[in-house]
mmCIF file of C-alpha atoms and ligand atoms in Angstrom:
data_model
loop_
_atom_site.group_PDB
_atom_site.id
_atom_site.type_symbol
_atom_site.label_atom_id
_atom_site.label_comp_id
_atom_site.label_asym_id
_atom_site.label_seq_id
_atom_site.Cartn_x
_atom_site.Cartn_y
_atom_site.Cartn_z
ATOM 1 C CA MET A 1 24.161 -57.008 223.220
ATOM 2 C CA ASP A 2 26.322 -59.467 225.007
ATOM 3 C CA ARG A 3 24.771 -58.967 228.244
ATOM 4 C CA SER A 4 21.860 -60.292 230.549
ATOM 5 C CA VAL A 5 18.291 -60.038 229.355
ATOM 6 C CA ILE A 6 16.377 -57.372 231.446
ATOM 7 C CA ASP A 7 12.563 -57.415 232.301
ATOM 8 C CA HIS A 8 10.807 -55.696 229.412
ATOM 9 C CA ARG A 9 8.246 -54.251 232.021
ATOM 10 C CA SER A 10 11.059 -52.840 234.370
ATOM 11 C CA PRO A 11 11.755 -49.118 234.546
ATOM 12 C CA GLU A 12 15.175 -49.807 233.064
ATOM 13 C CA PHE A 13 13.605 -51.306 230.134
ATOM 14 C CA ALA A 14 11.564 -48.187 229.538
ATOM 15 C CA LYS A 15 14.552 -45.826 229.803
ATOM 16 C CA LEU A 16 16.160 -47.804 226.949
ATOM 17 C CA THR A 17 13.136 -47.396 224.666
ATOM 18 C CA ARG A 18 13.037 -43.620 225.683
ATOM 19 C CA GLU A 19 16.813 -43.261 224.588
ATOM 20 C CA ILE A 20 16.115 -45.072 221.454
ATOM 21 C CA LEU A 21 13.196 -43.413 219.876
ATOM 22 C CA PRO A 22 14.405 -39.781 219.638
ATOM 23 C CA LYS A 23 17.705 -40.848 218.300
ATOM 24 C CA LEU A 24 16.035 -42.891 215.531
ATOM 25 C CA ARG A 25 13.963 -39.923 214.630
ATOM 26 C CA ALA A 26 17.064 -37.889 214.057
ATOM 27 C CA VAL A 27 18.216 -40.656 211.808
ATOM 28 C CA PHE A 28 15.076 -40.459 209.665
ATOM 29 C CA GLY A 29 15.216 -36.626 209.722
ATOM 30 C CA THR A 30 12.020 -36.028 211.600
ATOM 31 C CA GLN A 31 10.837 -34.171 214.526
ATOM 32 C CA ASP A 32 7.415 -35.441 214.729
ATOM 33 C CA GLY A 33 7.272 -38.629 212.927
ATOM 34 C CA ALA A 34 6.595 -41.614 214.944
ATOM 35 C CA VAL A 35 9.102 -44.312 215.062
ATOM 36 C CA ILE A 36 7.966 -47.847 215.286
ATOM 37 C CA VAL A 37 10.453 -50.897 215.794
ATOM 38 C CA TYR A 38 9.428 -54.327 215.222
ATOM 39 C CA PRO A 39 11.193 -57.536 215.851
ATOM 40 C CA ALA A 40 11.223 -58.257 212.150
ATOM 41 C CA SER A 41 13.359 -57.670 209.113
ATOM 42 C CA GLY A 42 12.860 -55.325 206.132
ATOM 43 C CA THR A 43 10.284 -57.725 204.743
ATOM 44 C CA GLY A 44 8.150 -57.157 207.787
ATOM 45 C CA ALA A 45 8.620 -53.605 207.571
ATOM 46 C CA TRP A 46 7.162 -53.620 204.140
ATOM 47 C CA GLU A 47 4.168 -55.517 205.549
ATOM 48 C CA ALA A 48 3.944 -53.174 208.462
ATOM 49 C CA ALA A 49 3.915 -50.189 206.409
ATOM 50 C CA LEU A 50 1.204 -51.600 204.020
ATOM 51 C CA VAL A 51 -1.450 -52.777 206.494
ATOM 52 C CA ASN A 52 -1.404 -50.052 208.478
ATOM 53 C CA VAL A 53 -2.284 -47.450 205.845
ATOM 54 C CA LEU A 54 -3.962 -49.269 202.943
ATOM 55 C CA GLU A 55 -7.418 -50.881 203.032
ATOM 56 C CA PRO A 56 -7.953 -54.236 201.045
ATOM 57 C CA GLY A 57 -8.166 -53.550 197.291
ATOM 58 C CA ASP A 58 -6.473 -50.134 197.445
ATOM 59 C CA ARG A 59 -4.418 -49.144 194.404
ATOM 60 C CA VAL A 60 -0.864 -48.485 194.643
ATOM 61 C CA LEU A 61 1.672 -47.431 192.195
ATOM 62 C CA SER A 62 5.125 -48.975 192.419
ATOM 63 C CA PHE A 63 8.205 -48.962 190.052
ATOM 64 C CA ASN A 64 10.134 -52.003 189.417
ATOM 65 C CA SER A 65 13.763 -51.044 189.067
ATOM 66 C CA GLY A 66 15.317 -54.034 190.598
ATOM 67 C CA TYR A 67 14.938 -57.144 192.764
ATOM 68 C CA PHE A 68 13.791 -55.084 196.006
ATOM 69 C CA SER A 69 11.332 -52.983 194.355
ATOM 70 C CA ALA A 70 9.804 -55.888 192.620
ATOM 71 C CA GLY A 71 9.682 -57.572 196.145
ATOM 72 C CA PHE A 72 7.889 -54.609 197.667
ATOM 73 C CA ALA A 73 5.369 -54.708 194.964
ATOM 74 C CA ASP A 74 4.784 -58.647 195.307
ATOM 75 C CA ALA A 75 4.299 -58.153 199.047
ATOM 76 C CA ALA A 76 1.679 -55.457 198.174
ATOM 77 C CA ARG A 77 0.032 -57.861 195.721
ATOM 78 C CA ASN A 78 0.148 -60.680 198.199
ATOM 79 C CA LEU A 79 -1.439 -58.743 200.797
ATOM 80 C CA GLY A 80 -4.351 -57.876 198.430
ATOM 81 C CA TYR A 81 -3.678 -54.439 197.119
ATOM 82 C CA ALA A 82 -3.902 -53.630 193.583
ATOM 83 C CA VAL A 83 -0.326 -52.837 192.388
ATOM 84 C CA ASP A 84 0.277 -50.973 188.853
ATOM 85 C CA GLU A 85 4.071 -51.457 188.524
ATOM 86 C CA VAL A 86 5.957 -49.613 186.291
ATOM 87 C CA PRO A 87 8.763 -51.480 184.544
ATOM 88 C CA LEU A 88 12.340 -49.795 184.456
ATOM 89 C CA ARG A 89 15.698 -51.005 183.575
ATOM 90 C CA TRP A 90 17.571 -52.466 186.401
ATOM 91 C CA GLY A 91 20.205 -49.811 186.614
ATOM 92 C CA GLN A 92 17.960 -47.088 186.204
ATOM 93 C CA ALA A 93 16.737 -44.633 188.972
ATOM 94 C CA ILE A 94 13.006 -43.846 189.323
ATOM 95 C CA PRO A 95 12.405 -40.974 186.869
ATOM 96 C CA PRO A 96 10.499 -38.234 188.661
ATOM 97 C CA ALA A 97 8.794 -37.162 185.326
ATOM 98 C CA GLU A 98 7.417 -40.889 185.107
ATOM 99 C CA VAL A 99 6.005 -40.490 188.576
ATOM 100 C CA GLU A 100 4.408 -37.164 187.794
ATOM 101 C CA GLN A 101 2.896 -38.433 184.488
ATOM 102 C CA ARG A 102 1.399 -41.631 186.082
ATOM 103 C CA LEU A 103 -0.173 -39.540 188.780
ATOM 104 C CA ARG A 104 -1.461 -37.130 186.388
ATOM 105 C CA ASP A 105 -2.850 -39.812 184.269
ATOM 106 C CA ASP A 106 -4.650 -41.276 187.426
ATOM 107 C CA SER A 107 -8.281 -40.345 186.831
ATOM 108 C CA ARG A 108 -9.944 -43.429 188.270
ATOM 109 C CA SER A 109 -12.644 -42.909 191.102
ATOM 110 C CA ASP A 110 -10.596 -44.903 193.283
ATOM 111 C CA PRO A 111 -7.214 -43.155 192.814
ATOM 112 C CA TYR A 112 -3.859 -44.600 194.050
ATOM 113 C CA ARG A 113 -3.771 -44.441 197.725
ATOM 114 C CA ALA A 114 0.176 -44.892 197.832
ATOM 115 C CA VAL A 115 3.269 -44.696 195.785
ATOM 116 C CA LEU A 116 5.879 -47.232 196.671
ATOM 117 C CA VAL A 117 9.361 -46.104 196.179
ATOM 118 C CA VAL A 118 12.928 -47.953 197.082
ATOM 119 C CA HIS A 119 15.222 -45.235 197.886
ATOM 120 C CA ASN A 120 18.351 -47.248 197.477
ATOM 121 C CA GLU A 121 17.791 -50.468 195.101
ATOM 122 C CA THR A 122 20.279 -52.708 196.914
ATOM 123 C CA SER A 123 20.198 -55.206 193.731
ATOM 124 C CA THR A 124 21.556 -52.494 191.318
ATOM 125 C CA GLY A 125 23.259 -49.879 193.420
ATOM 126 C CA VAL A 126 21.200 -47.145 192.465
ATOM 127 C CA LEU A 127 19.967 -44.335 194.636
ATOM 128 C CA SER A 128 16.623 -42.673 193.589
ATOM 129 C CA ASP A 129 15.987 -39.005 194.358
ATOM 130 C CA VAL A 130 13.230 -39.001 197.027
ATOM 131 C CA ALA A 131 12.996 -35.121 197.156
ATOM 132 C CA ALA A 132 12.488 -34.860 193.387
ATOM 133 C CA ILE A 133 9.756 -37.821 193.683
ATOM 134 C CA ARG A 134 7.822 -35.820 196.475
ATOM 135 C CA GLN A 135 7.806 -32.731 194.017
ATOM 136 C CA ALA A 136 6.550 -34.804 191.149
ATOM 137 C CA VAL A 137 3.684 -36.015 193.390
ATOM 138 C CA ASP A 138 2.998 -32.592 194.447
ATOM 139 C CA ALA A 139 3.157 -31.449 190.750
ATOM 140 C CA ALA A 140 0.628 -33.975 189.969
ATOM 141 C CA GLY A 141 -1.671 -32.710 192.520
ATOM 142 C CA HIS A 142 -2.048 -36.169 193.853
ATOM 143 C CA ASN A 143 -2.836 -37.195 197.133
ATOM 144 C CA ALA A 144 -1.168 -40.565 197.353
ATOM 145 C CA LEU A 145 0.792 -41.543 200.431
ATOM 146 C CA LEU A 146 4.520 -41.643 199.744
ATOM 147 C CA ILE A 147 5.912 -44.906 201.344
ATOM 148 C CA VAL A 148 9.737 -45.084 201.148
ATOM 149 C CA ASP A 149 11.910 -48.315 201.513
ATOM 150 C CA ALA A 150 15.159 -46.702 203.042
ATOM 151 C CA VAL A 151 16.403 -50.299 204.051
ATOM 152 C CA SER A 152 19.729 -49.856 202.441
ATOM 153 C CA SER A 153 20.076 -46.022 202.733
ATOM 154 C CA LEU A 154 19.039 -45.123 206.167
ATOM 155 C CA ALA A 155 21.819 -43.904 208.448
ATOM 156 C CA SER A 156 24.265 -44.084 205.526
ATOM 157 C CA VAL A 157 22.842 -41.195 203.305
ATOM 158 C CA PRO A 158 20.719 -38.287 204.351
ATOM 159 C CA PHE A 159 17.096 -39.060 204.792
ATOM 160 C CA CYS A 160 14.845 -36.200 205.283
ATOM 161 C CA PHE A 161 11.376 -37.487 206.263
ATOM 162 C CA ASP A 162 10.020 -34.185 207.169
ATOM 163 C CA LYS A 163 11.431 -32.201 204.383
ATOM 164 C CA TRP A 164 10.505 -34.557 201.747
ATOM 165 C CA ARG A 165 7.245 -35.219 203.667
ATOM 166 C CA VAL A 166 7.480 -38.861 203.339
ATOM 167 C CA ASP A 167 4.365 -40.596 204.728
ATOM 168 C CA VAL A 168 5.905 -43.757 205.813
ATOM 169 C CA GLY A 169 9.797 -44.754 205.808
ATOM 170 C CA LEU A 170 11.162 -47.983 206.424
ATOM 171 C CA ALA A 171 14.341 -49.814 207.168
ATOM 172 C CA GLY A 172 15.977 -52.887 208.776
ATOM 173 C CA SER A 173 18.519 -53.259 211.492
ATOM 174 C CA GLN A 174 21.366 -54.860 209.335
ATOM 175 C CA LYS A 175 22.675 -52.242 207.065
ATOM 176 C CA GLY A 176 23.436 -48.591 208.175
ATOM 177 C CA LEU A 177 22.414 -49.211 211.567
ATOM 178 C CA MET A 178 25.432 -51.670 211.952
ATOM 179 C CA LEU A 179 23.438 -54.497 213.628
ATOM 180 C CA PRO A 180 22.549 -58.036 213.033
ATOM 181 C CA PRO A 181 19.209 -58.647 211.273
ATOM 182 C CA GLY A 182 16.242 -58.659 213.505
ATOM 183 C CA LEU A 183 14.774 -55.282 213.617
ATOM 184 C CA GLY A 184 12.140 -53.771 211.009
ATOM 185 C CA ILE A 185 11.907 -49.937 211.739
ATOM 186 C CA LEU A 186 9.304 -47.591 210.412
ATOM 187 C CA CYS A 187 8.893 -43.872 210.718
ATOM 188 C CA ALA A 188 5.107 -42.838 210.263
ATOM 189 C CA GLY A 189 4.068 -39.183 209.478
ATOM 190 C CA SER A 190 0.484 -37.731 210.579
ATOM 191 C CA ARG A 191 -1.342 -38.662 207.465
ATOM 192 C CA ALA A 192 -0.290 -42.286 207.706
ATOM 193 C CA ILE A 193 -0.873 -42.490 211.460
ATOM 194 C CA GLU A 194 -4.546 -40.991 210.675
ATOM 195 C CA ALA A 195 -4.941 -43.501 207.875
ATOM 196 C CA GLY A 196 -3.912 -46.249 210.408
ATOM 197 C CA ASP A 197 -6.325 -44.805 213.081
ATOM 198 C CA THR A 198 -9.221 -44.756 210.769
ATOM 199 C CA GLY A 199 -8.833 -47.735 208.372
ATOM 200 C CA GLY A 200 -6.119 -49.878 207.214
ATOM 201 C CA SER A 201 -6.194 -53.667 206.678
ATOM 202 C CA PRO A 202 -7.016 -56.411 209.114
ATOM 203 C CA ARG A 203 -3.762 -56.689 211.139
ATOM 204 C CA ASN A 204 -2.542 -57.918 214.695
ATOM 205 C CA PHE A 205 1.279 -58.106 215.081
ATOM 206 C CA PHE A 206 2.084 -55.288 212.900
ATOM 207 C CA ASP A 207 -0.633 -52.898 214.112
ATOM 208 C CA TRP A 208 1.308 -50.022 214.986
ATOM 209 C CA ARG A 209 -1.447 -48.581 217.287
ATOM 210 C CA PRO A 210 -0.783 -50.575 220.549
ATOM 211 C CA ILE A 211 3.032 -50.127 219.977
ATOM 212 C CA LEU A 212 2.630 -46.328 219.927
ATOM 213 C CA ARG A 213 0.356 -46.450 222.694
ATOM 214 C CA ASP A 214 2.786 -48.494 224.890
ATOM 215 C CA ASN A 215 6.021 -46.833 223.713
ATOM 216 C CA ALA A 216 4.687 -43.529 225.235
ATOM 217 C CA ALA A 217 5.530 -45.244 228.441
ATOM 218 C CA GLY A 218 8.598 -47.107 227.200
ATOM 219 C CA PHE A 219 7.028 -50.389 226.755
ATOM 220 C CA PHE A 220 5.886 -52.807 224.093
ATOM 221 C CA PRO A 221 2.579 -54.737 223.800
ATOM 222 C CA TYR A 222 4.671 -57.985 223.271
ATOM 223 C CA THR A 223 8.013 -59.277 224.294
ATOM 224 C CA PRO A 224 10.327 -57.111 222.186
ATOM 225 C CA ALA A 225 13.739 -58.149 220.922
ATOM 226 C CA THR A 226 15.676 -56.891 224.013
ATOM 227 C CA GLN A 227 19.104 -57.448 222.988
ATOM 228 C CA MET A 228 18.692 -56.050 219.675
ATOM 229 C CA LEU A 229 17.480 -52.779 221.338
ATOM 230 C CA PHE A 230 20.544 -52.624 223.498
ATOM 231 C CA GLY A 231 22.537 -52.956 220.235
ATOM 232 C CA LEU A 232 20.339 -50.452 218.651
ATOM 233 C CA ARG A 233 20.915 -48.004 221.374
ATOM 234 C CA THR A 234 24.821 -48.500 221.162
ATOM 235 C CA ALA A 235 24.583 -48.017 217.248
ATOM 236 C CA LEU A 236 22.520 -44.910 217.463
ATOM 237 C CA GLN A 237 25.167 -43.453 220.022
ATOM 238 C CA MET A 238 27.984 -44.291 217.648
ATOM 239 C CA LEU A 239 26.139 -42.857 214.742
ATOM 240 C CA VAL A 240 24.436 -39.632 216.211
ATOM 241 C CA ASP A 241 26.563 -38.835 219.306
ATOM 242 C CA GLU A 242 29.935 -39.934 218.649
ATOM 243 C CA GLU A 243 30.363 -39.817 214.845
ATOM 244 C CA GLY A 244 27.560 -37.632 214.010
ATOM 245 C CA LEU A 245 25.158 -38.217 211.215
ATOM 246 C CA GLU A 246 26.973 -35.560 208.631
ATOM 247 C CA ALA A 247 30.306 -37.322 209.174
ATOM 248 C CA VAL A 248 28.682 -40.702 208.689
ATOM 249 C CA PHE A 249 27.340 -39.737 205.457
ATOM 250 C CA ALA A 250 30.606 -37.953 204.167
ATOM 251 C CA ARG A 251 32.483 -41.398 205.262
ATOM 252 C CA HIS A 252 29.911 -43.371 203.137
ATOM 253 C CA HIS A 253 30.519 -40.993 200.177
ATOM 254 C CA ARG A 254 34.289 -41.117 200.673
ATOM 255 C CA LEU A 255 34.427 -44.898 200.775
ATOM 256 C CA ALA A 256 31.899 -45.224 197.889
ATOM 257 C CA SER A 257 33.905 -42.845 195.497
ATOM 258 C CA GLY A 258 36.855 -44.862 196.087
ATOM 259 C CA VAL A 259 35.203 -48.044 195.183
ATOM 260 C CA ARG A 260 33.741 -46.425 192.210
ATOM 261 C CA ALA A 261 37.114 -45.199 191.117
ATOM 262 C CA ALA A 262 38.445 -48.842 191.381
ATOM 263 C CA VAL A 263 35.707 -50.262 189.101
ATOM 264 C CA GLU A 264 36.556 -47.641 186.527
ATOM 265 C CA ALA A 265 40.160 -48.221 186.834
ATOM 266 C CA TRP A 266 39.605 -51.995 186.157
ATOM 267 C CA GLY A 267 37.693 -51.190 183.015
ATOM 268 C CA LEU A 268 34.607 -52.616 184.331
ATOM 269 C CA SER A 269 31.303 -50.978 184.583
ATOM 270 C CA ALA A 270 28.801 -50.322 187.340
ATOM 271 C CA LEU A 271 25.291 -51.370 186.648
ATOM 272 C CA CYS A 272 24.250 -47.866 187.655
ATOM 273 C CA GLU A 273 23.507 -46.179 184.407
ATOM 274 C CA ASP A 274 23.875 -42.660 185.763
ATOM 275 C CA PRO A 275 26.969 -42.041 188.175
ATOM 276 C CA ALA A 276 24.967 -39.262 189.749
ATOM 277 C CA CYS A 277 22.659 -41.984 191.038
ATOM 278 C CA SER A 278 25.214 -44.083 192.227
ATOM 279 C CA SER A 279 24.421 -45.744 195.786
ATOM 280 C CA GLU A 280 26.806 -44.795 198.561
ATOM 281 C CA THR A 281 26.182 -48.078 200.018
ATOM 282 C CA LEU A 282 26.871 -50.603 197.488
ATOM 283 C CA THR A 283 28.337 -50.938 194.133
ATOM 284 C CA ALA A 284 26.996 -53.665 191.615
ATOM 285 C CA VAL A 285 29.921 -54.626 189.066
ATOM 286 C CA VAL A 286 28.967 -55.995 185.609
ATOM 287 C CA VAL A 287 31.530 -58.773 184.711
ATOM 288 C CA PRO A 288 32.494 -59.236 181.130
ATOM 289 C CA LYS A 289 29.791 -61.114 179.046
ATOM 290 C CA ASP A 290 31.793 -64.656 178.744
ATOM 291 C CA HIS A 291 32.418 -64.693 182.563
ATOM 292 C CA ASP A 292 29.907 -65.747 185.491
ATOM 293 C CA SER A 293 29.694 -63.286 188.221
ATOM 294 C CA GLY A 294 28.722 -66.043 190.593
ATOM 295 C CA ASN A 295 32.270 -67.575 190.388
ATOM 296 C CA VAL A 296 33.613 -64.340 191.598
ATOM 297 C CA VAL A 297 31.598 -64.223 194.799
ATOM 298 C CA ASP A 298 32.358 -67.945 195.252
ATOM 299 C CA HIS A 299 36.017 -67.716 194.947
ATOM 300 C CA ALA A 300 36.423 -64.475 196.994
ATOM 301 C CA ARG A 301 34.550 -66.309 199.587
ATOM 302 C CA ASP A 302 36.016 -69.875 199.428
ATOM 303 C CA ARG A 303 39.750 -68.722 198.810
ATOM 304 C CA TYR A 304 39.883 -65.511 200.793
ATOM 305 C CA GLY A 305 36.926 -65.408 202.991
ATOM 306 C CA LEU A 306 35.568 -62.339 201.560
ATOM 307 C CA SER A 307 31.662 -61.777 201.352
ATOM 308 C CA LEU A 308 30.636 -60.217 198.201
ATOM 309 C CA GLY A 309 27.121 -59.733 197.186
ATOM 310 C CA VAL A 310 25.686 -62.215 194.502
ATOM 311 C CA GLY A 311 23.568 -60.868 191.738
ATOM 312 C CA LEU A 312 20.046 -60.876 192.254
ATOM 313 C CA GLY A 313 17.157 -61.899 190.081
ATOM 314 C CA HIS A 314 17.991 -61.801 186.501
ATOM 315 C CA LEU A 315 21.452 -60.228 187.347
ATOM 316 C CA LYS A 316 22.384 -63.573 189.008
ATOM 317 C CA ASP A 317 25.364 -64.346 186.623
ATOM 318 C CA ARG A 318 26.018 -60.653 185.558
ATOM 319 C CA THR A 319 26.863 -58.838 188.731
ATOM 320 C CA PHE A 320 28.487 -59.016 191.965
ATOM 321 C CA ARG A 321 28.090 -56.526 194.662
ATOM 322 C CA ILE A 322 30.550 -54.676 196.733
ATOM 323 C CA GLY A 323 28.868 -53.554 199.902
ATOM 324 C CA HIS A 324 30.084 -50.351 201.685
ATOM 325 C CA VAL A 325 27.814 -49.783 204.153
ATOM 326 C CA GLY A 326 27.836 -49.223 208.004
ATOM 327 C CA SER A 327 30.892 -49.939 210.202
ATOM 328 C CA LEU A 328 33.562 -49.666 207.492
ATOM 329 C CA ASN A 329 36.683 -47.557 206.945
ATOM 330 C CA GLU A 330 39.519 -47.223 204.292
ATOM 331 C CA LEU A 331 41.649 -49.998 205.520
ATOM 332 C CA GLU A 332 38.619 -52.462 204.937
ATOM 333 C CA VAL A 333 37.717 -50.993 201.721
ATOM 334 C CA LEU A 334 41.249 -51.169 200.241
ATOM 335 C CA GLY A 335 41.643 -54.846 201.626
ATOM 336 C CA THR A 336 38.235 -55.784 199.841
ATOM 337 C CA LEU A 337 39.426 -54.117 196.481
ATOM 338 C CA ALA A 338 42.806 -55.979 196.802
ATOM 339 C CA VAL A 339 41.142 -59.367 197.242
ATOM 340 C CA ILE A 340 38.784 -58.641 194.304
ATOM 341 C CA GLU A 341 41.671 -57.948 192.034
ATOM 342 C CA MET A 342 43.248 -61.193 193.027
ATOM 343 C CA THR A 343 40.004 -62.992 192.328
ATOM 344 C CA LEU A 344 39.355 -61.600 189.185
ATOM 345 C CA GLU A 345 42.965 -62.145 188.048
ATOM 346 C CA GLU A 346 42.578 -65.848 189.245
ATOM 347 C CA LEU A 347 39.534 -66.268 187.364
ATOM 348 C CA ASP A 348 41.082 -64.846 184.112
ATOM 349 C CA ILE A 349 38.805 -61.799 184.224
ATOM 350 C CA ARG A 350 41.586 -59.396 183.044
ATOM 351 C CA VAL A 351 42.015 -56.287 185.112
ATOM 352 C CA ALA A 352 45.385 -54.793 185.721
ATOM 353 C CA VAL A 353 46.096 -56.034 189.384
ATOM 354 C CA GLY A 354 46.653 -52.943 191.549
ATOM 355 C CA ALA A 355 44.934 -50.522 189.374
ATOM 356 C CA GLY A 356 41.832 -50.389 191.276
ATOM 357 C CA THR A 357 43.422 -50.191 194.713
ATOM 358 C CA GLU A 358 45.797 -47.555 193.458
ATOM 359 C CA ALA A 359 42.637 -45.328 191.876
ATOM 360 C CA CYS A 360 40.846 -45.962 195.254
ATOM 361 C CA GLN A 361 44.063 -44.747 197.225
ATOM 362 C CA ARG A 362 44.182 -41.678 195.187
ATOM 363 C CA SER A 363 40.579 -41.020 195.682
ATOM 364 C CA PHE A 364 40.912 -41.226 199.381
ATOM 365 C CA LEU A 365 44.150 -39.038 199.269
ATOM 366 C CA ALA A 366 42.148 -36.505 197.388
ATOM 367 C CA SER A 367 39.251 -36.414 199.810
ATOM 368 C CA ALA A 368 41.541 -36.295 202.838
ATOM 369 C CA ALA A 369 43.325 -33.263 201.127
ATOM 370 C CA GLN A 370 39.984 -31.612 200.555
ATOM 371 C CA LEU A 371 39.135 -32.190 204.233
ATOM 372 C CA VAL A 372 42.200 -30.698 205.314
ATOM 373 C CA GLU A 373 41.687 -27.705 202.914
ATOM 374 C CA SER A 374 38.200 -27.170 204.158
ATOM 375 C CA SER A 375 38.988 -27.402 207.750
ATOM 376 C CA SER A 376 41.981 -25.010 207.396
ATOM 377 C CA SER A 377 39.832 -22.508 205.605
ATOM 378 C CA ARG A 378 37.188 -22.746 208.326
ATOM 379 C CA ASP A 379 39.955 -22.111 210.898
ATOM 380 C CA LEU A 380 40.998 -18.984 209.042
ATOM 381 C CA ALA A 381 37.409 -17.803 208.834
ATOM 382 C CA SER A 382 36.998 -18.308 212.496
ATOM 383 C CA ALA A 383 40.201 -16.675 213.473
ATOM 384 C CA ALA A 384 39.224 -13.662 211.190
ATOM 385 C CA THR A 385 35.907 -13.190 213.267
HETATM 386 C C1 PLP B 401 15.993 -52.377 199.732
HETATM 387 C C2 PLP B 401 15.738 -53.477 200.408
HETATM 388 N N1 PLP B 401 14.398 -53.566 200.715
HETATM 389 C C3 PLP B 401 13.850 -54.670 201.447
HETATM 390 C C4 PLP B 401 14.633 -55.512 201.777
HETATM 391 C C5 PLP B 401 14.350 -56.862 202.454
HETATM 392 O O1 PLP B 401 14.858 -56.743 203.669
HETATM 393 P P1 PLP B 401 15.124 -58.094 204.704
HETATM 394 O O2 PLP B 401 15.899 -59.086 203.874
HETATM 395 O O3 PLP B 401 15.698 -57.570 206.033
HETATM 396 O O4 PLP B 401 13.602 -58.709 204.923
HETATM 397 C C6 PLP B 401 16.219 -55.326 201.410
HETATM 398 C C7 PLP B 401 17.074 -56.679 201.859
HETATM 399 O O5 PLP B 401 18.275 -56.512 201.735
HETATM 400 C C8 PLP B 401 16.605 -54.314 200.711
HETATM 401 O O6 PLP B 401 17.905 -54.362 200.430
#
């Protein structure tokens, strides 16, 4: 990104766009989905997804399972759509059975036009099962579009746009794509594109039609965020060509498992109620009742220069969040955990200093041993053939 800006109407720029879009499609898990990149953030991507496929007054179904899913619903309401927001516990994944029931019960003459789903709720550290949600929509025989916020899951855990028949997926640049904030990224399927072509809401900047038209030749209908696109090209090379997406997903799983082992060894709880739904990109840790999690975040930052996530919404004083997303390795995770242990000790939140780092080391060692074992059995199998 630290390079000279090029003319965004030049052949060099068109080449850049043409390199980026196919790799973004790979990250979304789609062959034919249309990828659209905006100079925006995840919030802009929410708006882009909504205004392109919904008409004013359209009804949408959403699930309030945390700060960001509540924000997505607010965005839809603010834009003039009628939102039915199902309240869930913050710490709970979206129950597919609830999705199915809500859609089965939807007998109005103006049925839900879309279901809004946050794949990885960044405020709670809970990953919802989009495949199961898709099945629930199908089981209800409902025609609603499936709009999935993958802001904190894309490029970190599998996202199967085609297989899950997601209609619109959306993300930002600043998490799994390892870039600074500044890009809002969408993937739209054929039903969504058709909805945008034949309807949608009044829109200008977020209208994806001129972008798709100009992207075909490698250009944008406005001045794009050129430096961010250079960064995106590099990030995609690292993720898709160098490390490989499967290895990226495995690394996130390995690092997340280590963090979860540490939290357990501290005797603290993760906010995520069902370990099977634990986020691979962050862990929200609940502090004991007589403590304020804000102090943990402040102390770690001021004393050690470690950036932890604050508790969001009504979780403000109850949780701090450990991010384990993007360009990250064992060394950084262990350093983070060691500093958290010192922070907790200094704030009189009694955990055994060293217990978490040790549990994490053991988890990493076990994954490394597993890796060696599976690669040697692969070698044996290929030698036998
Ligand atoms: C799941 C999720 N959705 C939406 C957003 C909003 O994105 P942004 O802050 O980039 O506008 C965030 C931000 O962290 C998020 O985690």
